[in-house]
Amino acid sequence: MSFFSVKQTRTRLNRSELAVPGSSPDFFEKAAKSDTDVIFLDLEDSVAPDDKEKARENVIKALNEIDFGKKIISVRINGLDTYYMYRDVVDVMEQGGERLDLIMIPKVGTAKDVYAVDMLVTQIENKIGRKKKIGFEMIVETALGMQNVYEIATASKRNESLHFGIADYAASTKAKTTGIGTQNPKYSVLTDPDSKGNRDVVWSDMWHYPLSRMIIAARAAGLRPVDGPFGEIKDSDAYKSSANRAAVLGCEGKWAIHPSQIDLANKIFTPPEEEVAKAKRILEAMKEAQKQGKGAASLDGRLIDLASVRQAEVMVQKAELIKK
Ligand code: GLV
Ligand code: MG
């Protein structure tokens, strides 16, 4: 290990994160009763400019009146380049009571963006004597944000998670797609001809690099990486495929932009029982080996060492958190 120790953010379950437009208060109760781990009430891109003020009022009312149970509640504020953002923070924090857990900062571009919101939030917390400290989730969804992703991730002690905002990221990088999180068949590999001259077209994941880059920055900073939206709400197979890729790479969860995506995300980001059982056996086997003064052991014909133990510990801790 490096001598530099990475401080881990507070542990929270973030398998599914349901987006709810602040301008649709009819959806709030349903979201509160759903199985999502996190809800973000949106003041940004799902709200039309004429509805911004009303959406803010709806969100404040919901924070005061709706029973969200144990869910983690976030509000997505407008971007720092708008004239809505300061009032989003001030009004929601001053009038929304203690229920809010997180503020989601969209289109974050530099560490200074995070610093600016931190300054505002800190002043308000001190003024109103807020007991619970607000955490930050940041959406990495511009070329600038991706370029500065590690500095952003380490810009504030409030930071908890990074989210891959695939739709805006595509717009910002001028990627050739109009879907939200869907693929472009042109991003593919043509195989060399086989002996009969046949060739295959093998699709590749055009989002692999930016998602991986964000995950690395998040983990290096001790934050949760979370995959963003998938727009084809009727195509659950494609959602699962996208969520599985994110899970395999190390994301903690994925957004749900429709309630039907919540269960899909919860399932994919919950480690399967067989894997948890295997992780427990790895920990047991290693304990036995260590008793005999060995640094490695074998289980089911496979070598296990301290790296396997760390992987197993992560899985067992996650399973325990879910059980709670
Ligand atoms: C989310 O905000 C996105 O742009 O994908
Ligand atoms: Mg966006």
Coordinates of C-alpha atoms and ligand atoms in Angstrom, one line a residue:
M1 CA 0.0 0.0 0.0
S2 CA 1.0 3.6 -0.5
F3 CA 1.9 5.6 2.6
F4 CA -0.9 7.9 1.5
S5 CA -4.1 6.7 3.0
V6 CA -7.4 7.2 1.1
K7 CA -10.1 8.2 3.5
Q8 CA -13.3 6.5 2.6
T9 CA -16.5 8.5 2.5
R10 CA -19.4 7.4 4.8
T11 CA -20.9 4.1 3.8
R12 CA -24.3 4.3 2.3
L13 CA -26.3 1.9 0.1
N14 CA -26.5 3.4 -3.4
R15 CA -27.6 0.5 -5.6
S16 CA -30.5 2.4 -7.2
E17 CA -30.9 6.2 -7.4
L18 CA -34.3 7.3 -8.6
A19 CA -34.6 10.6 -10.4
V20 CA -37.9 12.5 -9.7
P21 CA -38.7 15.8 -11.4
G22 CA -39.4 18.5 -8.9
S23 CA -42.2 19.7 -11.1
S24 CA -44.0 16.4 -10.7
P25 CA -45.1 16.3 -7.1
D26 CA -47.6 13.6 -7.9
F27 CA -44.6 11.2 -8.1
F28 CA -43.1 12.1 -4.7
E29 CA -45.3 9.7 -2.6
K30 CA -44.8 6.8 -4.9
A31 CA -41.0 7.4 -4.9
A32 CA -41.1 7.5 -1.1
K33 CA -42.8 4.1 -1.0
S34 CA -40.5 2.5 -3.7
D35 CA -37.6 0.2 -3.0
T36 CA -35.0 2.7 -4.2
D37 CA -31.9 3.3 -2.0
V38 CA -31.6 7.0 -3.0
I39 CA -34.0 9.5 -4.4
F40 CA -32.9 12.7 -6.1
L41 CA -35.6 15.4 -6.4
D42 CA -34.6 17.3 -9.5
L43 CA -34.5 21.0 -10.0
E44 CA -32.3 20.9 -13.1
D45 CA -32.8 19.3 -16.5
S46 CA -36.1 17.5 -16.1
V47 CA -37.7 20.9 -15.1
A48 CA -38.6 23.4 -17.8
P49 CA -37.4 27.0 -17.2
D50 CA -40.9 28.3 -16.5
D51 CA -41.4 25.7 -13.8
K52 CA -38.1 26.2 -11.9
E53 CA -39.6 28.3 -9.0
K54 CA -42.6 26.1 -8.6
A55 CA -40.4 22.9 -8.6
R56 CA -38.3 24.4 -5.8
E57 CA -41.4 25.1 -3.8
N58 CA -42.6 21.5 -4.4
V59 CA -39.3 20.1 -3.2
I60 CA -39.2 22.2 -0.1
K61 CA -42.8 21.1 0.8
A62 CA -41.9 17.5 0.2
L63 CA -38.8 17.7 2.4
N64 CA -41.0 19.0 5.2
E65 CA -44.1 16.8 4.7
I66 CA -43.4 13.5 3.0
D67 CA -42.2 10.5 5.0
F68 CA -39.3 9.2 3.0
G69 CA -38.5 6.6 5.6
K70 CA -34.9 5.5 5.7
K71 CA -34.2 6.5 2.1
I72 CA -31.3 8.8 1.3
I73 CA -32.7 12.1 -0.1
S74 CA -30.9 14.3 -2.5
V75 CA -31.8 17.4 -4.4
R76 CA -30.2 18.1 -7.8
I77 CA -29.6 21.9 -8.0
N78 CA -29.2 23.8 -11.2
G79 CA -25.8 24.4 -12.7
L80 CA -23.4 27.1 -11.4
D81 CA -23.7 28.9 -14.7
T82 CA -27.4 29.6 -14.2
Y83 CA -29.2 32.2 -12.0
Y84 CA -31.3 29.5 -10.3
M85 CA -28.5 27.7 -8.5
Y86 CA -27.9 30.1 -5.5
R87 CA -31.6 30.2 -4.6
D88 CA -31.8 26.4 -5.0
V89 CA -29.2 26.0 -2.3
V90 CA -30.4 28.8 0.0
D91 CA -34.1 28.1 -0.1
V92 CA -33.9 24.3 0.0
M93 CA -31.5 24.4 2.9
E94 CA -33.1 27.2 4.9
Q95 CA -36.7 26.1 4.4
G96 CA -36.3 22.3 3.8
G97 CA -35.6 21.3 7.4
E98 CA -33.2 18.5 8.4
R99 CA -34.4 15.8 6.1
L100 CA -32.1 16.4 3.2
D101 CA -29.0 14.2 3.1
L102 CA -27.2 15.2 -0.1
I103 CA -26.9 17.9 -2.7
M104 CA -26.3 16.8 -6.3
I105 CA -24.1 19.2 -8.3
P106 CA -24.6 18.8 -12.0
K107 CA -22.1 19.6 -14.8
V108 CA -19.3 20.1 -12.3
G109 CA -16.3 21.3 -14.3
T110 CA -13.5 22.2 -11.8
A111 CA -12.7 21.7 -8.2
K112 CA -13.6 25.4 -7.7
D113 CA -17.2 24.6 -8.6
V114 CA -17.3 22.3 -5.6
Y115 CA -15.6 24.8 -3.4
A116 CA -18.1 27.4 -4.3
V117 CA -21.1 25.2 -3.3
D118 CA -19.3 24.1 -0.2
M119 CA -18.8 27.7 0.9
L120 CA -22.5 28.5 0.4
V121 CA -23.7 25.3 2.1
T122 CA -21.3 25.8 5.1
Q123 CA -22.5 29.3 5.7
I124 CA -26.1 28.2 5.7
E125 CA -25.4 25.2 7.9
N126 CA -23.7 27.5 10.4
K127 CA -26.3 30.2 10.3
I128 CA -29.3 27.8 10.8
G129 CA -27.4 25.5 13.2
R130 CA -28.1 22.4 11.0
K131 CA -27.2 19.2 12.9
K132 CA -26.7 16.9 9.9
K133 CA -23.9 17.8 7.5
I134 CA -24.9 17.9 3.9
G135 CA -22.9 15.5 1.6
F136 CA -22.2 16.1 -2.1
E137 CA -22.8 14.0 -5.2
M138 CA -21.3 15.3 -8.3
I139 CA -22.3 14.5 -11.9
V140 CA -19.3 14.1 -14.2
E141 CA -20.9 15.0 -17.5
T142 CA -18.8 17.4 -19.4
A143 CA -15.4 17.1 -21.1
L144 CA -14.1 19.6 -18.6
G145 CA -15.4 17.7 -15.6
M146 CA -13.9 14.5 -16.9
Q147 CA -10.5 16.1 -17.5
N148 CA -10.5 17.4 -13.9
V149 CA -12.3 14.4 -12.3
Y150 CA -9.8 13.6 -9.6
E151 CA -9.4 17.2 -8.4
I152 CA -13.2 17.4 -8.3
A153 CA -13.4 14.2 -6.4
T154 CA -11.0 15.5 -3.7
A155 CA -12.3 19.1 -3.6
S156 CA -14.4 18.9 -0.5
K157 CA -14.8 16.8 2.7
R158 CA -18.5 16.7 1.8
N159 CA -18.0 14.7 -1.4
E160 CA -19.6 11.2 -1.3
S161 CA -20.1 10.1 -4.9
L162 CA -19.4 10.7 -8.6
H163 CA -22.1 10.0 -11.2
F164 CA -21.6 9.4 -14.9
G165 CA -24.0 11.7 -16.7
I166 CA -23.9 10.0 -20.0
A167 CA -26.4 12.2 -21.9
D168 CA -24.7 15.5 -21.2
Y169 CA -21.3 13.8 -21.5
A170 CA -22.2 12.7 -25.0
A171 CA -23.4 16.3 -25.9
S172 CA -20.3 17.8 -24.4
T173 CA -17.8 15.5 -26.2
K174 CA -20.0 15.6 -29.4
A175 CA -20.2 11.8 -29.3
K176 CA -22.2 10.4 -32.1
T177 CA -25.4 9.3 -30.3
T178 CA -28.8 10.7 -29.6
G179 CA -29.9 8.1 -27.1
I180 CA -29.3 8.2 -23.3
G181 CA -26.7 5.5 -22.6
T182 CA -27.3 3.5 -25.8
Q183 CA -24.6 2.3 -28.2
N184 CA -23.6 3.3 -31.7
P185 CA -22.9 0.3 -34.0
K186 CA -20.2 2.3 -35.7
Y187 CA -18.2 1.9 -32.6
S188 CA -17.3 -1.7 -33.5
V189 CA -14.4 -3.8 -34.6
L190 CA -14.4 -5.7 -38.0
T191 CA -12.6 -8.9 -37.5
D192 CA -10.0 -10.2 -40.0
P193 CA -11.5 -12.6 -42.6
D194 CA -11.5 -16.3 -41.5
S195 CA -10.4 -19.1 -43.9
K196 CA -13.7 -18.7 -45.8
G197 CA -13.5 -15.0 -46.0
N198 CA -16.2 -14.4 -43.3
R199 CA -15.9 -11.4 -41.1
D200 CA -17.7 -10.4 -37.9
V201 CA -18.7 -7.0 -36.6
V202 CA -18.1 -7.0 -32.9
W203 CA -19.8 -4.1 -31.0
S204 CA -17.8 -2.3 -28.4
D205 CA -19.0 -0.3 -25.5
M206 CA -18.4 3.3 -26.5
W207 CA -18.7 4.4 -22.8
H208 CA -16.1 2.1 -21.4
Y209 CA -13.3 4.7 -21.1
P210 CA -15.1 7.6 -19.5
L211 CA -17.0 5.4 -17.1
S212 CA -13.7 3.6 -16.1
R213 CA -11.9 6.9 -15.8
M214 CA -14.6 8.3 -13.4
I215 CA -14.6 5.0 -11.4
I216 CA -10.8 5.2 -10.9
A217 CA -11.0 8.9 -9.7
A218 CA -13.9 8.1 -7.4
R219 CA -12.2 5.1 -5.8
A220 CA -8.8 6.9 -5.6
A221 CA -10.7 9.6 -3.6
G222 CA -12.6 7.1 -1.5
L223 CA -16.0 8.0 -3.1
R224 CA -18.8 5.9 -4.5
P225 CA -18.9 5.7 -8.3
V226 CA -22.5 5.5 -9.6
D227 CA -23.5 4.9 -13.2
G228 CA -26.0 7.4 -14.7
P229 CA -29.2 7.2 -16.7
F230 CA -30.4 4.7 -19.3
G231 CA -33.1 6.2 -21.5
E232 CA -34.8 3.2 -23.1
I233 CA -37.2 2.6 -20.3
K234 CA -39.1 -0.3 -22.0
D235 CA -35.8 -2.2 -22.8
S236 CA -35.1 -3.9 -19.5
D237 CA -32.5 -6.2 -21.1
A238 CA -30.5 -3.3 -22.4
Y239 CA -30.7 -1.6 -19.0
K240 CA -29.5 -4.8 -17.3
S241 CA -26.6 -5.1 -19.8
S242 CA -25.6 -1.5 -19.1
A243 CA -25.9 -1.9 -15.3
N244 CA -24.0 -5.2 -15.3
R245 CA -21.1 -3.6 -17.1
A246 CA -21.0 -0.8 -14.6
A247 CA -21.2 -3.3 -11.7
V248 CA -18.4 -5.4 -13.1
L249 CA -16.1 -2.4 -13.4
G250 CA -16.8 -1.3 -9.7
C251 CA -19.8 1.0 -9.6
E252 CA -22.0 0.9 -6.5
G253 CA -25.2 1.5 -8.4
K254 CA -27.1 3.1 -11.2
W255 CA -29.7 5.7 -11.7
A256 CA -33.3 4.8 -12.3
I257 CA -35.1 7.3 -14.5
H258 CA -38.3 5.2 -14.3
P259 CA -39.6 3.2 -11.3
S260 CA -39.4 0.0 -13.4
Q261 CA -35.6 0.3 -13.3
I262 CA -35.3 0.3 -9.5
D263 CA -35.6 -3.5 -9.0
L264 CA -33.3 -4.2 -11.9
A265 CA -30.6 -2.0 -10.3
N266 CA -31.1 -3.3 -6.8
K267 CA -30.7 -6.9 -8.0
I268 CA -27.6 -6.3 -10.1
F269 CA -25.8 -4.3 -7.5
T270 CA -26.6 -6.8 -4.7
P271 CA -23.9 -9.5 -4.6
P272 CA -25.4 -12.9 -5.3
E273 CA -25.7 -15.2 -2.3
E274 CA -23.3 -17.8 -3.8
E275 CA -20.6 -15.2 -4.2
V276 CA -21.1 -13.9 -0.6
A277 CA -20.9 -17.5 0.6
K278 CA -17.7 -18.0 -1.4
A279 CA -16.2 -14.8 0.0
K280 CA -16.9 -16.0 3.5
R281 CA -15.2 -19.3 2.7
I282 CA -12.2 -17.4 1.4
L283 CA -11.9 -15.5 4.7
E284 CA -12.2 -18.7 6.6
A285 CA -9.5 -20.5 4.5
M286 CA -7.2 -17.6 5.0
K287 CA -7.7 -17.5 8.7
E288 CA -6.8 -21.2 8.9
A289 CA -3.7 -20.6 6.7
Q290 CA -2.6 -17.7 8.8
K291 CA -2.9 -19.9 12.0
Q292 CA -0.4 -22.2 10.3
G293 CA 1.9 -19.2 9.5
K294 CA 1.1 -19.2 5.8
G295 CA 0.5 -16.0 3.7
A296 CA -1.5 -17.8 1.0
A297 CA -3.9 -20.7 0.9
S298 CA -5.8 -22.8 -1.7
L299 CA -9.5 -23.1 -2.0
D300 CA -11.3 -25.3 -4.6
G301 CA -8.0 -25.7 -6.4
R302 CA -7.4 -21.9 -6.6
L303 CA -4.7 -19.8 -5.0
I304 CA -5.9 -17.2 -2.5
D305 CA -3.7 -14.5 -1.2
L306 CA -4.2 -11.2 0.7
A307 CA -5.6 -9.5 -2.4
S308 CA -8.3 -12.2 -2.5
V309 CA -9.0 -11.5 1.1
R310 CA -9.5 -7.8 0.5
Q311 CA -11.9 -8.5 -2.3
A312 CA -13.8 -11.0 -0.2
E313 CA -14.0 -8.5 2.7
V314 CA -15.5 -5.8 0.4
M315 CA -18.2 -8.3 -0.7
V316 CA -19.1 -9.5 2.8
Q317 CA -19.3 -5.9 4.1
K318 CA -21.6 -5.0 1.2
A319 CA -23.9 -8.0 1.9
E320 CA -24.1 -7.0 5.6
L321 CA -25.0 -3.5 4.8
I322 CA -27.8 -4.7 2.5
K323 CA -29.1 -7.1 5.2
K324 CA -29.4 -4.2 7.6
Ligands
GLV1 C1 -27.5 13.2 -16.5 O1 -27.7 14.3 -16.0 C2 -27.1 13.1 -17.8 O2 -26.8 14.1 -18.5 O3 -26.9 11.9 -18.3
MG2 MG -27.2 15.9 -17.3

